[in-house]
Each structure stands twice: as structure tokens, then as C-alpha cells.
Amino acid sequence: MAILVRLDRVLLEQRMSLTELADRVGVTIANLSILKTGKARAIRFSTLDALCRELGCQPGDILSFEPGPSDYADDEDSYGGA
């Protein structure tokens, strides 16, 4: 997947633990851990909003898009080519 989660970097910059963030946001440590390791398949906008509010950051600080060659091939198949 071309979406990368950079929550660990933001937590390090904020000097905040995953436990503290979980308490502040109201999300379980297990769910934040799944997000942090990049294993999450989705995130609710309300959760992203809460993370950004508590970390004082933008969504782009937590999530980034870095396509690889196979990602472009998938796009052409999905949209009928260029």
C-alpha cells in the first residue's frame, strides 16, 4: 500500500507515549498500535481529527502517500488507462 503512517515520528517529536495519546484521544492502545505499525486498513475522520488536535499537527504529518511502480499500474487498470 502506498499510504504510510508516520505516527511514531510525530509521537517522538511531541515526546508523547502511545499510552498517553490513547488516554487523551479515547482510542485503545491496541488500535493505536495497529495504526502506528501501518497495519490499519482504515481510519475514521473523527479519530484522525482527535489525533491531530492532541498532537497539534496536520493529517499530512501523520499520513503520507508514496506510490510505487505497482500503484500506477493499478490506477491504469481501474480507470481504463491514461
C-alpha positions as YAML, in Angstrom:
chain: A
units: angstrom
residues:
- id: 1
  name: MET
  ca: [0.00, 0.00, 0.00]
- id: 2
  name: ALA
  ca: [1.23, 3.46, -0.84]
- id: 3
  name: ILE
  ca: [-0.17, 5.14, 2.30]
- id: 4
  name: LEU
  ca: [2.45, 5.38, 5.05]
- id: 5
  name: VAL
  ca: [1.63, 6.09, 8.69]
- id: 6
  name: ARG
  ca: [4.16, 8.30, 10.47]
- id: 7
  name: LEU
  ca: [2.51, 8.36, 13.89]
- id: 8
  name: ASP
  ca: [5.66, 7.10, 15.59]
- id: 9
  name: ARG
  ca: [7.67, 10.05, 14.25]
- id: 10
  name: VAL
  ca: [5.04, 12.57, 15.41]
- id: 11
  name: LEU
  ca: [4.87, 10.94, 18.85]
- id: 12
  name: LEU
  ca: [8.67, 11.14, 19.14]
- id: 13
  name: GLU
  ca: [8.68, 14.81, 18.14]
- id: 14
  name: GLN
  ca: [5.95, 15.55, 20.72]
- id: 15
  name: ARG
  ca: [7.71, 13.43, 23.37]
- id: 16
  name: MET
  ca: [4.42, 11.63, 23.97]
- id: 17
  name: SER
  ca: [3.86, 7.94, 24.63]
- id: 18
  name: LEU
  ca: [1.30, 5.83, 22.83]
- id: 19
  name: THR
  ca: [-0.39, 5.26, 26.20]
- id: 20
  name: GLU
  ca: [-0.72, 8.99, 26.86]
- id: 21
  name: LEU
  ca: [-2.10, 9.61, 23.37]
- id: 22
  name: ALA
  ca: [-4.60, 6.76, 23.77]
- id: 23
  name: ASP
  ca: [-5.84, 8.28, 27.03]
- id: 24
  name: ARG
  ca: [-6.16, 11.76, 25.52]
- id: 25
  name: VAL
  ca: [-7.92, 10.62, 22.34]
- id: 26
  name: GLY
  ca: [-10.10, 7.87, 23.80]
- id: 27
  name: VAL
  ca: [-8.81, 5.14, 21.50]
- id: 28
  name: THR
  ca: [-7.43, 1.86, 22.77]
- id: 29
  name: ILE
  ca: [-3.67, 1.33, 22.81]
- id: 30
  name: ALA
  ca: [-4.21, -1.77, 20.67]
- id: 31
  name: ASN
  ca: [-5.97, 0.24, 17.94]
- id: 32
  name: LEU
  ca: [-3.34, 2.98, 18.00]
- id: 33
  name: SER
  ca: [-0.64, 0.33, 17.80]
- id: 34
  name: ILE
  ca: [-2.30, -1.16, 14.71]
- id: 35
  name: LEU
  ca: [-2.36, 2.30, 13.16]
- id: 36
  name: LYS
  ca: [1.22, 3.07, 14.17]
- id: 37
  name: THR
  ca: [2.59, -0.12, 12.63]
- id: 38
  name: GLY
  ca: [0.80, 0.56, 9.34]
- id: 39
  name: LYS
  ca: [-1.46, -2.49, 9.65]
- id: 40
  name: ALA
  ca: [-4.69, -0.49, 9.80]
- id: 41
  name: ARG
  ca: [-6.91, -0.71, 6.73]
- id: 42
  name: ALA
  ca: [-8.95, 2.39, 7.58]
- id: 43
  name: ILE
  ca: [-9.14, 5.34, 9.96]
- id: 44
  name: ARG
  ca: [-12.22, 7.34, 10.89]
- id: 45
  name: PHE
  ca: [-12.06, 11.07, 10.24]
- id: 46
  name: SER
  ca: [-13.15, 11.63, 13.85]
- id: 47
  name: THR
  ca: [-10.12, 9.64, 15.05]
- id: 48
  name: LEU
  ca: [-7.79, 11.50, 12.69]
- id: 49
  name: ASP
  ca: [-9.29, 14.78, 13.91]
- id: 50
  name: ALA
  ca: [-8.69, 13.81, 17.54]
- id: 51
  name: LEU
  ca: [-5.11, 12.70, 16.83]
- id: 52
  name: CYS
  ca: [-4.31, 15.97, 15.05]
- id: 53
  name: ARG
  ca: [-5.92, 18.02, 17.81]
- id: 54
  name: GLU
  ca: [-3.97, 16.28, 20.60]
- id: 55
  name: LEU
  ca: [-0.67, 16.18, 18.68]
- id: 56
  name: GLY
  ca: [-1.00, 19.72, 17.31]
- id: 57
  name: CYS
  ca: [-0.35, 18.55, 13.76]
- id: 58
  name: GLN
  ca: [-1.92, 18.23, 10.32]
- id: 59
  name: PRO
  ca: [-3.22, 14.95, 8.78]
- id: 60
  name: GLY
  ca: [-0.29, 15.08, 6.36]
- id: 61
  name: ASP
  ca: [2.10, 14.90, 9.33]
- id: 62
  name: ILE
  ca: [0.61, 11.51, 10.24]
- id: 63
  name: LEU
  ca: [-0.20, 10.09, 6.80]
- id: 64
  name: SER
  ca: [1.72, 10.29, 3.54]
- id: 65
  name: PHE
  ca: [1.34, 8.88, 0.05]
- id: 66
  name: GLU
  ca: [4.40, 7.30, -1.55]
- id: 67
  name: PRO
  ca: [3.42, 5.38, -4.67]
- id: 68
  name: GLY
  ca: [5.49, 2.59, -6.11]
- id: 69
  name: PRO
  ca: [5.52, 1.26, -9.68]
- id: 70
  name: SER
  ca: [2.73, -1.24, -8.99]
- id: 71
  name: ASP
  ca: [0.46, 1.54, -7.66]
- id: 72
  name: TYR
  ca: [0.49, 3.29, -11.03]
- id: 73
  name: ALA
  ca: [-0.31, 0.06, -12.87]
- id: 74
  name: ASP
  ca: [-3.33, -0.47, -10.58]
- id: 75
  name: ASP
  ca: [-4.57, 3.07, -11.34]
- id: 76
  name: GLU
  ca: [-4.46, 2.49, -15.10]
- id: 77
  name: ASP
  ca: [-6.43, -0.73, -14.75]
- id: 78
  name: SER
  ca: [-9.02, 0.92, -12.53]
- id: 79
  name: TYR
  ca: [-9.60, 3.93, -14.75]
- id: 80
  name: GLY
  ca: [-9.20, 2.36, -18.16]
- id: 81
  name: GLY
  ca: [-5.70, 3.67, -18.81]
- id: 82
  name: ALA
  ca: [-4.29, 7.13, -19.36]
...
